[in-house]
mmCIF file of C-alpha atoms and ligand atoms in Angstrom:
data_model
loop_
_atom_site.group_PDB
_atom_site.id
_atom_site.type_symbol
_atom_site.label_atom_id
_atom_site.label_comp_id
_atom_site.label_asym_id
_atom_site.label_seq_id
_atom_site.Cartn_x
_atom_site.Cartn_y
_atom_site.Cartn_z
ATOM 1 C CA MET D 169 -19.285 -9.533 -7.872
ATOM 2 C CA ARG D 170 -17.831 -7.825 -10.904
ATOM 3 C CA ARG D 171 -14.042 -8.119 -11.012
ATOM 4 C CA VAL D 172 -12.272 -5.113 -12.545
ATOM 5 C CA ARG D 173 -9.704 -5.528 -15.306
ATOM 6 C CA LEU D 174 -6.252 -4.132 -14.616
ATOM 7 C CA ARG D 175 -3.280 -3.362 -16.794
ATOM 8 C CA PHE D 176 -0.585 -5.751 -15.635
ATOM 9 C CA ALA D 177 1.971 -4.992 -18.332
ATOM 10 C CA LYS D 178 2.038 -3.113 -21.644
ATOM 11 C CA ASP D 179 0.650 -6.104 -23.478
ATOM 12 C CA LEU D 180 -1.345 -7.771 -20.750
ATOM 13 C CA GLU D 181 -4.602 -7.061 -18.909
ATOM 14 C CA ILE D 182 -5.523 -9.248 -15.958
ATOM 15 C CA GLU D 183 -8.737 -9.459 -14.000
ATOM 16 C CA PHE D 184 -8.462 -8.587 -10.294
ATOM 17 C CA ARG D 185 -7.546 -11.832 -8.501
ATOM 18 C CA ASP D 186 -8.214 -13.189 -5.061
ATOM 19 C CA ARG D 187 -8.065 -10.879 -1.997
ATOM 20 C CA ASP D 188 -11.251 -12.695 -1.009
ATOM 21 C CA ARG D 189 -10.886 -11.984 2.681
ATOM 22 C CA ALA D 190 -10.265 -8.288 1.960
ATOM 23 C CA LEU D 191 -13.360 -8.068 -0.212
ATOM 24 C CA GLN D 192 -15.452 -9.666 2.539
ATOM 25 C CA GLN D 193 -14.124 -7.019 4.925
ATOM 26 C CA ILE D 194 -15.157 -4.311 2.456
ATOM 27 C CA GLU D 195 -18.646 -5.782 2.185
ATOM 28 C CA GLN D 196 -18.928 -5.565 5.966
ATOM 29 C CA LEU D 197 -17.695 -1.971 5.928
ATOM 30 C CA ALA D 198 -20.200 -1.161 3.194
ATOM 31 C CA GLU D 199 -23.031 -2.387 5.438
ATOM 32 C CA ARG D 200 -22.240 -0.152 8.383
ATOM 33 C CA GLY D 201 -19.906 2.485 6.956
ATOM 34 C CA THR D 202 -16.575 3.515 8.471
ATOM 35 C CA LEU D 203 -16.543 5.246 11.861
ATOM 36 C CA PHE D 204 -12.968 6.393 11.244
ATOM 37 C CA PRO D 205 -11.111 6.949 7.999
ATOM 38 C CA VAL D 206 -9.476 3.632 7.111
ATOM 39 C CA VAL D 207 -5.836 4.174 6.197
ATOM 40 C CA ILE D 208 -4.367 1.283 4.253
ATOM 41 C CA TYR D 209 -0.634 1.004 3.995
ATOM 42 C CA GLY D 210 1.651 -1.774 2.924
ATOM 43 C CA PRO D 211 4.714 -2.743 0.905
ATOM 44 C CA GLU D 212 5.340 -0.882 -2.342
ATOM 45 C CA GLY D 213 3.613 -2.684 -5.169
ATOM 46 C CA CYS D 214 1.607 -5.029 -2.918
ATOM 47 C CA GLY D 215 -1.582 -4.130 -4.794
ATOM 48 C CA LYS D 216 -3.133 -1.139 -2.996
ATOM 49 C CA THR D 217 -4.192 0.673 -6.151
ATOM 50 C CA ALA D 218 -5.533 -2.524 -7.707
ATOM 51 C CA PHE D 219 -7.480 -3.165 -4.530
ATOM 52 C CA PHE D 220 -8.942 0.361 -4.438
ATOM 53 C CA LYS D 221 -10.155 -0.053 -8.015
ATOM 54 C CA GLN D 222 -11.902 -3.269 -7.031
ATOM 55 C CA VAL D 223 -13.322 -1.631 -3.885
ATOM 56 C CA ARG D 224 -14.863 1.051 -6.049
ATOM 57 C CA ALA D 225 -16.690 -1.629 -8.077
ATOM 58 C CA VAL D 226 -17.891 -3.396 -4.908
ATOM 59 C CA LEU D 227 -19.232 -0.192 -3.372
ATOM 60 C CA GLU D 228 -20.983 0.915 -6.551
ATOM 61 C CA GLU D 229 -22.723 -2.453 -6.726
ATOM 62 C CA ARG D 230 -24.017 -1.663 -3.240
ATOM 63 C CA GLY D 231 -25.494 1.654 -4.239
ATOM 64 C CA TYR D 232 -22.655 3.940 -3.181
ATOM 65 C CA HIS D 233 -21.809 7.187 -4.944
ATOM 66 C CA VAL D 234 -18.039 6.792 -5.153
ATOM 67 C CA ILE D 235 -15.579 9.661 -5.460
ATOM 68 C CA TYR D 236 -12.121 8.310 -6.220
ATOM 69 C CA ALA D 237 -9.055 10.525 -6.265
ATOM 70 C CA SER D 238 -5.634 9.289 -7.190
ATOM 71 C CA PRO D 239 -3.412 12.396 -7.295
ATOM 72 C CA LEU D 240 -0.319 10.610 -8.603
ATOM 73 C CA ALA D 241 -2.090 8.902 -11.517
ATOM 74 C CA GLU D 242 -1.026 9.787 -15.030
ATOM 75 C CA SER D 243 -4.239 10.821 -16.748
ATOM 76 C CA VAL D 244 -6.869 13.359 -15.714
ATOM 77 C CA GLU D 245 -9.558 10.636 -15.930
ATOM 78 C CA GLU D 246 -7.651 8.596 -13.388
ATOM 79 C CA ILE D 247 -6.754 11.479 -11.097
ATOM 80 C CA LEU D 248 -10.439 11.976 -10.387
ATOM 81 C CA SER D 249 -13.140 9.468 -11.216
ATOM 82 C CA TYR D 250 -16.652 9.105 -9.840
ATOM 83 C CA THR D 251 -19.968 7.342 -10.138
ATOM 84 C CA PRO D 252 -21.987 9.008 -12.927
ATOM 85 C CA THR D 253 -24.790 9.831 -10.422
ATOM 86 C CA VAL D 254 -22.692 12.710 -9.038
ATOM 87 C CA LYS D 255 -21.448 14.067 -12.340
ATOM 88 C CA GLY D 256 -23.361 17.386 -12.077
ATOM 89 C CA ILE D 257 -22.019 18.105 -8.583
ATOM 90 C CA VAL D 258 -18.465 17.209 -9.605
ATOM 91 C CA LYS D 259 -18.526 19.563 -12.602
ATOM 92 C CA GLU D 260 -19.823 22.400 -10.466
ATOM 93 C CA VAL D 261 -17.232 21.933 -7.714
ATOM 94 C CA LEU D 262 -14.362 21.621 -10.177
ATOM 95 C CA LYS D 263 -15.386 24.931 -11.739
ATOM 96 C CA ALA D 264 -15.062 26.611 -8.353
ATOM 97 C CA PHE D 265 -11.390 25.573 -8.103
ATOM 98 C CA PRO D 266 -8.991 27.578 -10.299
ATOM 99 C CA GLU D 267 -6.660 24.584 -10.703
ATOM 100 C CA PRO D 268 -8.608 21.600 -9.401
ATOM 101 C CA TYR D 269 -6.118 18.934 -10.487
ATOM 102 C CA SER D 270 -3.332 20.428 -8.425
ATOM 103 C CA ARG D 271 -5.605 20.395 -5.357
ATOM 104 C CA ILE D 272 -7.543 17.278 -6.134
ATOM 105 C CA VAL D 273 -7.793 16.045 -2.549
ATOM 106 C CA ASP D 274 -9.420 19.307 -1.447
ATOM 107 C CA ALA D 275 -11.711 19.177 -4.466
ATOM 108 C CA ALA D 276 -12.710 15.568 -3.717
ATOM 109 C CA ILE D 277 -13.515 16.440 -0.086
ATOM 110 C CA ARG D 278 -15.624 19.399 -1.257
ATOM 111 C CA ILE D 279 -17.471 17.110 -3.686
ATOM 112 C CA VAL D 280 -18.317 14.715 -0.849
ATOM 113 C CA SER D 281 -19.627 17.619 1.269
ATOM 114 C CA GLU D 282 -21.828 18.787 -1.585
ATOM 115 C CA VAL D 283 -23.146 15.267 -2.191
ATOM 116 C CA MET D 284 -24.092 15.072 1.496
ATOM 117 C CA LYS D 285 -25.939 18.346 1.287
ATOM 118 C CA ARG D 286 -27.794 17.625 -1.909
ATOM 119 C CA LEU D 287 -28.358 13.875 -2.134
ATOM 120 C CA ARG D 288 -29.672 13.424 1.357
ATOM 121 C CA ARG D 289 -29.543 10.064 3.102
ATOM 122 C CA SER D 290 -27.393 8.495 0.442
ATOM 123 C CA ARG D 291 -24.432 6.145 0.529
ATOM 124 C CA ILE D 292 -21.190 7.948 -0.146
ATOM 125 C CA ALA D 293 -17.637 6.699 -0.487
ATOM 126 C CA LEU D 294 -14.432 8.673 -0.714
ATOM 127 C CA LEU D 295 -11.403 6.694 -1.867
ATOM 128 C CA LEU D 296 -8.060 8.500 -1.837
ATOM 129 C CA ASP D 297 -5.203 6.531 -3.341
ATOM 130 C CA ASP D 298 -1.598 7.449 -2.541
ATOM 131 C CA VAL D 299 -2.754 10.648 -1.095
ATOM 132 C CA PHE D 300 -0.213 11.590 1.560
ATOM 133 C CA GLN D 301 2.665 11.771 -0.850
ATOM 134 C CA ALA D 302 0.588 14.220 -2.882
ATOM 135 C CA VAL D 303 -0.512 16.552 -0.079
ATOM 136 C CA GLY D 304 2.898 16.310 1.614
ATOM 137 C CA LEU D 305 3.722 13.953 4.462
ATOM 138 C CA ASP D 306 3.844 16.901 6.837
ATOM 139 C CA LYS D 307 0.138 17.502 6.159
ATOM 140 C CA ALA D 308 -0.933 13.860 6.408
ATOM 141 C CA GLU D 309 -2.215 14.266 9.949
ATOM 142 C CA THR D 310 -4.213 17.382 9.120
ATOM 143 C CA TYR D 311 -5.900 15.616 6.217
ATOM 144 C CA VAL D 312 -6.776 12.582 8.284
ATOM 145 C CA LYS D 313 -8.396 14.912 10.835
ATOM 146 C CA ILE D 314 -10.359 16.609 8.043
ATOM 147 C CA LEU D 315 -11.570 13.184 6.891
ATOM 148 C CA LEU D 316 -12.583 12.249 10.423
ATOM 149 C CA ASN D 317 -14.523 15.506 10.720
ATOM 150 C CA LEU D 318 -16.331 14.692 7.499
ATOM 151 C CA ILE D 319 -17.590 11.483 9.119
ATOM 152 C CA GLU D 320 -18.312 12.892 12.594
ATOM 153 C CA TYR D 321 -19.598 16.346 11.720
ATOM 154 C CA PRO D 322 -20.996 15.968 8.216
ATOM 155 C CA PRO D 323 -22.163 19.162 6.496
ATOM 156 C CA GLY D 324 -25.236 17.227 5.310
ATOM 157 C CA ASP D 325 -26.951 13.954 5.813
ATOM 158 C CA TYR D 326 -25.869 10.471 4.868
ATOM 159 C CA GLU D 327 -27.062 6.929 5.273
ATOM 160 C CA ASN D 328 -23.580 5.444 5.235
ATOM 161 C CA ILE D 329 -20.141 6.744 4.476
ATOM 162 C CA VAL D 330 -16.959 4.867 3.638
ATOM 163 C CA VAL D 331 -13.697 6.821 3.728
ATOM 164 C CA MET D 332 -10.473 5.084 2.764
ATOM 165 C CA ALA D 333 -6.992 6.373 2.020
ATOM 166 C CA SER D 334 -3.882 4.480 0.981
ATOM 167 C CA SER D 335 -0.202 5.120 1.372
ATOM 168 C CA SER D 336 2.972 3.272 0.521
ATOM 169 C CA GLU D 337 5.111 5.506 2.689
ATOM 170 C CA GLY D 338 6.719 3.620 5.536
ATOM 171 C CA VAL D 339 6.463 6.597 7.850
ATOM 172 C CA THR D 340 2.657 6.740 7.567
ATOM 173 C CA ARG D 341 2.093 4.599 10.598
ATOM 174 C CA ASP D 342 4.124 6.810 12.924
ATOM 175 C CA ARG D 343 2.756 10.058 11.561
ATOM 176 C CA ILE D 344 -0.922 9.150 11.557
ATOM 177 C CA GLY D 345 -1.180 6.202 13.907
ATOM 178 C CA ARG D 346 -0.221 8.161 17.014
ATOM 179 C CA HIS D 347 -3.409 10.275 17.043
ATOM 180 C CA GLY D 348 -6.101 7.624 16.985
ATOM 181 C CA TRP D 349 -7.939 9.540 14.241
ATOM 182 C CA ALA D 350 -7.852 6.688 11.768
ATOM 183 C CA SER D 351 -8.151 2.949 11.625
ATOM 184 C CA MET D 352 -4.733 1.844 10.378
ATOM 185 C CA ARG D 353 -4.654 -1.383 8.372
ATOM 186 C CA ILE D 354 -1.823 -3.151 6.627
ATOM 187 C CA LEU D 355 -2.435 -4.741 3.245
ATOM 188 C CA TRP D 356 0.393 -7.236 2.859
ATOM 189 C CA ASN D 357 1.630 -8.919 -0.313
ATOM 190 C CA MET D 358 -0.689 -11.561 -1.737
ATOM 191 C CA CYS D 359 -1.150 -14.867 0.041
ATOM 192 C CA ARG D 360 0.160 -18.055 -1.587
ATOM 193 C CA GLU D 361 -3.120 -19.098 -3.194
ATOM 194 C CA GLY D 362 -3.918 -15.602 -4.448
ATOM 195 C CA PHE D 363 -0.457 -15.188 -5.897
ATOM 196 C CA GLU D 364 -0.729 -18.565 -7.584
ATOM 197 C CA GLN D 365 -3.899 -17.368 -9.321
ATOM 198 C CA LEU D 366 -2.058 -14.293 -10.571
ATOM 199 C CA HIS D 367 0.868 -16.422 -11.746
ATOM 200 C CA ASP D 368 -1.571 -18.757 -13.561
ATOM 201 C CA ALA D 369 -3.082 -15.773 -15.362
ATOM 202 C CA ILE D 370 0.211 -14.887 -17.078
ATOM 203 C CA PRO D 371 0.181 -16.535 -20.484
ATOM 204 C CA ASP D 372 3.890 -17.162 -20.875
ATOM 205 C CA GLU D 373 5.257 -20.637 -21.492
ATOM 206 C CA SER D 374 8.740 -19.712 -20.353
ATOM 207 C CA LYS D 375 7.657 -18.514 -16.907
ATOM 208 C CA PRO D 376 9.359 -20.112 -13.891
ATOM 209 C CA SER D 377 7.271 -22.228 -11.548
ATOM 210 C CA TYR D 378 4.934 -20.559 -9.143
ATOM 211 C CA GLU D 379 7.036 -21.803 -6.190
ATOM 212 C CA THR D 380 10.138 -20.131 -7.604
ATOM 213 C CA VAL D 381 8.527 -16.717 -8.096
ATOM 214 C CA TRP D 382 6.847 -16.968 -4.716
ATOM 215 C CA ARG D 383 10.212 -17.442 -2.994
ATOM 216 C CA ILE D 384 11.717 -14.526 -4.904
ATOM 217 C CA THR D 385 8.882 -12.004 -4.625
ATOM 218 C CA GLY D 386 7.089 -13.094 -1.447
ATOM 219 C CA GLY D 387 3.766 -12.579 -3.278
ATOM 220 C CA ASN D 388 4.360 -8.992 -4.384
ATOM 221 C CA PRO D 389 2.455 -8.446 -7.664
ATOM 222 C CA ARG D 390 4.557 -5.443 -8.817
ATOM 223 C CA LEU D 391 7.723 -7.552 -8.576
ATOM 224 C CA LEU D 392 6.008 -10.338 -10.495
ATOM 225 C CA LYS D 393 5.249 -7.769 -13.175
ATOM 226 C CA LYS D 394 8.863 -6.566 -13.162
ATOM 227 C CA LEU D 395 10.122 -10.128 -13.518
ATOM 228 C CA TYR D 396 7.718 -10.702 -16.401
ATOM 229 C CA GLU D 397 8.897 -7.541 -18.130
ATOM 230 C CA ALA D 398 12.558 -8.511 -17.539
ATOM 231 C CA GLY D 399 12.002 -11.869 -19.260
ATOM 232 C CA TRP D 400 12.223 -13.526 -15.808
ATOM 233 C CA ASP D 401 15.785 -12.382 -15.239
ATOM 234 C CA VAL D 402 16.029 -12.021 -11.459
ATOM 235 C CA ASN D 403 19.317 -10.119 -11.560
ATOM 236 C CA THR D 404 17.785 -7.327 -13.613
ATOM 237 C CA VAL D 405 15.135 -6.909 -10.925
ATOM 238 C CA PHE D 406 17.683 -6.965 -8.072
ATOM 239 C CA LYS D 407 19.689 -4.367 -9.909
ATOM 240 C CA SER D 408 16.664 -2.145 -10.450
ATOM 241 C CA VAL D 409 15.878 -2.176 -6.710
ATOM 242 C CA VAL D 410 19.504 -1.409 -5.792
ATOM 243 C CA GLU D 411 19.517 1.498 -8.254
ATOM 244 C CA GLU D 412 16.055 2.912 -7.441
ATOM 245 C CA LYS D 413 16.842 3.010 -3.751
ATOM 246 C CA LYS D 414 20.541 3.804 -4.185
ATOM 247 C CA LEU D 415 21.316 0.963 -1.791
ATOM 248 C CA ASP D 416 25.059 0.960 -2.462
ATOM 249 C CA LEU D 417 25.291 4.598 -1.377
ATOM 250 C CA PHE D 418 23.023 3.882 1.566
ATOM 251 C CA VAL D 419 25.274 1.062 2.749
ATOM 252 C CA SER D 420 28.469 3.038 2.210
ATOM 253 C CA LYS D 421 27.237 5.750 4.584
ATOM 254 C CA LEU D 422 26.622 3.328 7.475
ATOM 255 C CA GLY D 423 29.016 3.098 10.398
ATOM 256 C CA GLU D 424 30.521 -0.190 11.639
ATOM 257 C CA GLU D 425 27.848 -0.690 14.277
ATOM 258 C CA GLU D 426 24.990 -0.057 11.869
ATOM 259 C CA LEU D 427 26.529 -2.450 9.355
ATOM 260 C CA GLU D 428 26.755 -5.150 11.982
ATOM 261 C CA ILE D 429 23.103 -4.663 12.948
ATOM 262 C CA LEU D 430 22.073 -4.610 9.291
ATOM 263 C CA ARG D 431 23.693 -8.018 8.761
ATOM 264 C CA GLN D 432 21.702 -9.348 11.701
ATOM 265 C CA VAL D 433 18.489 -7.840 10.323
ATOM 266 C CA ILE D 434 19.131 -9.626 7.031
ATOM 267 C CA GLU D 435 19.311 -12.913 8.961
ATOM 268 C CA ASP D 436 16.150 -12.203 10.940
ATOM 269 C CA PRO D 437 14.370 -8.826 10.989
ATOM 270 C CA ASP D 438 13.345 -9.337 14.625
ATOM 271 C CA ASN D 439 17.020 -9.087 15.605
ATOM 272 C CA LEU D 440 16.387 -5.363 15.360
ATOM 273 C CA VAL D 441 14.139 -5.508 18.428
ATOM 274 C CA LYS D 442 16.967 -6.996 20.486
ATOM 275 C CA ARG D 443 19.215 -4.050 19.657
ATOM 276 C CA LEU D 444 16.698 -1.205 19.844
ATOM 277 C CA ARG D 445 18.123 0.157 23.075
ATOM 278 C CA GLU D 446 21.171 1.194 21.075
ATOM 279 C CA ARG D 447 21.160 4.534 19.283
ATOM 280 C CA SER D 448 22.643 3.116 16.099
ATOM 281 C CA ALA D 449 19.863 0.505 15.908
ATOM 282 C CA GLN D 450 17.233 3.237 16.315
ATOM 283 C CA GLU D 451 18.860 5.234 13.511
ATOM 284 C CA LEU D 452 19.061 2.189 11.276
ATOM 285 C CA GLU D 453 15.407 1.317 11.944
ATOM 286 C CA ARG D 454 14.327 4.818 10.973
ATOM 287 C CA LYS D 455 16.334 4.726 7.754
ATOM 288 C CA LEU D 456 15.148 1.262 6.702
ATOM 289 C CA ILE D 457 11.509 2.230 7.269
ATOM 290 C CA GLU D 458 11.905 5.573 5.504
ATOM 291 C CA LEU D 459 13.445 3.876 2.480
ATOM 292 C CA ASN D 460 10.514 1.431 2.376
ATOM 293 C CA LEU D 461 12.715 -1.598 2.914
ATOM 294 C CA ILE D 462 11.319 -2.993 6.148
ATOM 295 C CA MET D 463 8.012 -2.476 7.925
ATOM 296 C CA TYR D 464 6.967 -2.575 11.522
ATOM 297 C CA MET D 465 4.196 -5.182 11.800
ATOM 298 C CA HIS D 466 1.111 -5.160 14.036
ATOM 299 C CA ASP D 467 0.363 -8.348 15.875
ATOM 300 C CA ARG D 468 -1.645 -10.659 13.631
ATOM 301 C CA ASP D 469 -4.960 -9.712 15.221
ATOM 302 C CA GLU D 470 -7.324 -9.347 12.263
ATOM 303 C CA HIS D 471 -8.298 -5.747 13.096
ATOM 304 C CA GLY D 472 -4.929 -4.424 12.033
ATOM 305 C CA TRP D 473 -5.090 -5.941 8.550
ATOM 306 C CA ILE D 474 -6.962 -5.861 5.301
ATOM 307 C CA ASP D 475 -6.935 -9.351 3.799
ATOM 308 C CA GLN D 476 -4.956 -12.123 5.457
ATOM 309 C CA PRO D 477 -1.955 -11.161 7.554
ATOM 310 C CA PRO D 478 1.306 -12.954 6.744
ATOM 311 C CA PRO D 479 2.505 -15.650 9.163
ATOM 312 C CA GLU D 480 4.159 -14.565 12.420
ATOM 313 C CA LYS D 481 7.491 -15.832 11.234
ATOM 314 C CA ASP D 482 8.766 -16.875 7.829
ATOM 315 C CA LEU D 483 12.493 -16.320 7.686
ATOM 316 C CA GLU D 484 12.742 -17.524 4.105
ATOM 317 C CA LEU D 485 10.590 -14.537 3.092
ATOM 318 C CA GLY D 486 12.198 -12.209 5.657
ATOM 319 C CA ILE D 487 9.095 -11.926 7.837
ATOM 320 C CA GLY D 488 9.332 -11.646 11.606
ATOM 321 C CA ARG D 489 6.821 -11.038 14.340
ATOM 322 C CA PHE D 490 7.772 -7.354 14.799
ATOM 323 C CA TYR D 491 9.521 -6.406 11.576
ATOM 324 C CA ALA D 492 9.506 -7.720 8.040
ATOM 325 C CA TRP D 493 11.391 -7.025 4.846
ATOM 326 C CA GLN D 494 8.852 -5.689 2.364
ATOM 327 C CA THR D 495 9.781 -8.579 0.069
ATOM 328 C CA PRO D 496 12.643 -11.094 -0.208
ATOM 329 C CA ILE D 497 13.893 -9.062 -3.201
ATOM 330 C CA HIS D 498 14.371 -6.018 -0.975
ATOM 331 C CA ARG D 499 16.438 -8.112 1.400
ATOM 332 C CA GLU D 500 18.479 -9.744 -1.375
ATOM 333 C CA ALA D 501 19.113 -6.363 -3.007
ATOM 334 C CA MET D 502 20.437 -5.121 0.331
ATOM 335 C CA LYS D 503 22.665 -8.199 0.615
ATOM 336 C CA LYS D 504 24.046 -7.480 -2.845
ATOM 337 C CA ALA D 505 24.757 -3.856 -1.954
ATOM 338 C CA LEU D 506 26.537 -4.969 1.235
ATOM 339 C CA ARG D 507 28.675 -7.467 -0.654
ATOM 340 C CA CYS D 508 29.581 -4.841 -3.208
ATOM 341 C CA ILE D 509 30.795 -2.435 -0.527
ATOM 342 C CA GLU D 510 32.746 -5.183 1.271
ATOM 343 C CA VAL D 511 34.563 -6.041 -1.958
ATOM 344 C CA THR D 512 35.343 -2.364 -2.638
ATOM 345 C CA ASN D 513 36.678 -1.840 0.895
ATOM 346 C CA HIS D 514 39.088 -4.764 0.795
HETATM 347 N N1 LIG Z 161 -5.262 -8.695 -6.851
HETATM 348 C C1 LIG Z 161 -4.683 -8.411 -8.035
HETATM 349 N N2 LIG Z 161 -5.104 -9.004 -9.162
HETATM 350 C C2 LIG Z 161 -4.514 -8.730 -10.356
HETATM 351 N N3 LIG Z 161 -3.505 -7.870 -10.512
HETATM 352 C C3 LIG Z 161 -3.046 -7.222 -9.429
HETATM 353 C C4 LIG Z 161 -3.610 -7.465 -8.132
HETATM 354 N N4 LIG Z 161 -2.954 -6.711 -7.237
HETATM 355 C C5 LIG Z 161 -2.044 -6.025 -7.939
HETATM 356 N N5 LIG Z 161 -2.081 -6.314 -9.242
HETATM 357 C C6 LIG Z 161 -1.220 -5.743 -10.298
HETATM 358 O O1 LIG Z 161 0.103 -5.655 -9.783
HETATM 359 C C7 LIG Z 161 0.708 -4.402 -10.088
HETATM 360 C C8 LIG Z 161 1.091 -3.633 -8.833
HETATM 361 O O2 LIG Z 161 -0.079 -3.348 -8.085
HETATM 362 P P1 LIG Z 161 -0.494 -1.875 -7.569
HETATM 363 O O3 LIG Z 161 -0.088 -0.842 -8.536
HETATM 364 O O4 LIG Z 161 -1.917 -1.945 -7.193
HETATM 365 O O5 LIG Z 161 0.412 -1.780 -6.272
HETATM 366 P P2 LIG Z 161 0.454 -0.578 -5.210
HETATM 367 O O6 LIG Z 161 0.486 -1.214 -3.864
HETATM 368 O O7 LIG Z 161 -0.614 0.382 -5.490
HETATM 369 O O8 LIG Z 161 1.877 0.059 -5.547
HETATM 370 P P3 LIG Z 161 2.463 1.467 -4.988
HETATM 371 O O9 LIG Z 161 2.998 1.140 -3.631
HETATM 372 O O10 LIG Z 161 3.554 1.785 -5.958
HETATM 373 O O11 LIG Z 161 1.343 2.443 -4.989
HETATM 374 C C9 LIG Z 161 -0.292 -3.674 -10.983
HETATM 375 O O12 LIG Z 161 0.017 -3.947 -12.334
HETATM 376 C C10 LIG Z 161 -1.623 -4.302 -10.604
HETATM 377 O O13 LIG Z 161 -2.549 -4.206 -11.644
HETATM 378 MG MG1 LIG Z 162 -0.525 2.453 -5.863
#
């Protein structure tokens, strides 16, 4: 299998590593197609985009015409890319849209419909990366239904179809999951072995040991990249998370009860479950999920996951059976913000 090359940092390209279990799952999907749109969500920076790029290569090797839209990408070539076999159809459809790049998801769906009509009995894949943020979270459900209709009531013929969408928005699960229109799968941070391969691929003599970065990042490749770019200075990375998410402001707006629950959630995220009957715990849960700090976890049954699920409990990494911090850095950044507010208040 061809492994795609990815830009890891300004000066460093790295070949797609590991995710072996996930790639096996994709090979199985490629054989029978997807009966529902597969919606992949997971921690910010866990590697969803990297994975989609590799999925495209896997599907093309299996004879799929792939249409890949990534509305939040920077360049036009990345916003919409496709297998050269459908180039003529793509050009024609794009011409019919006055401003195709501002409505790229609609354009991509139209392209798939046209491919079904014209290239009968073919293998078609539609990959939509980070799509719900682009169409608006309020329309996420509508789009998932449109994707399901494309599979169930195709405007043309197909041999197999694979439809996958990704999202890093914590609220995705609640918005989309409740309808049963999609197969919801979590892609978690990389497993130990996979992350070790990525760490090995960084040619930097001053890098800390693999064990050290594992404990800090919990296997999140974006945070590994941030550490690399910060010259391995962990405090710079903590600070960037606190600032990006405005955690000090977040903490300063919490009431006494919420603060008390937050401290318990830092100890063990499953403590949240014990308090969920209380209104303040429900509010706190909503806020922490919305800010992409914690996630609600499925049970570890393999159907809910792409690639290996994390263990049921790993308190060092902030992972519980029901809830998990997206990474240990998210939890530590929250601790820092809490400490800061406590000092200011005394
Ligand atoms: N399996 C992998 N092999 C090599 N590099 C990877 C792998 N997974 C992720 N990366 C690299 O780690 C960084 C973060 O990954 P990526 O952008 O795919 O995360 P993401 O989940 O899409 O993030 P976001 O939530 O912001 O959309 C990128 O530089 C990517 O190339
Ligand atoms: Mg992404």
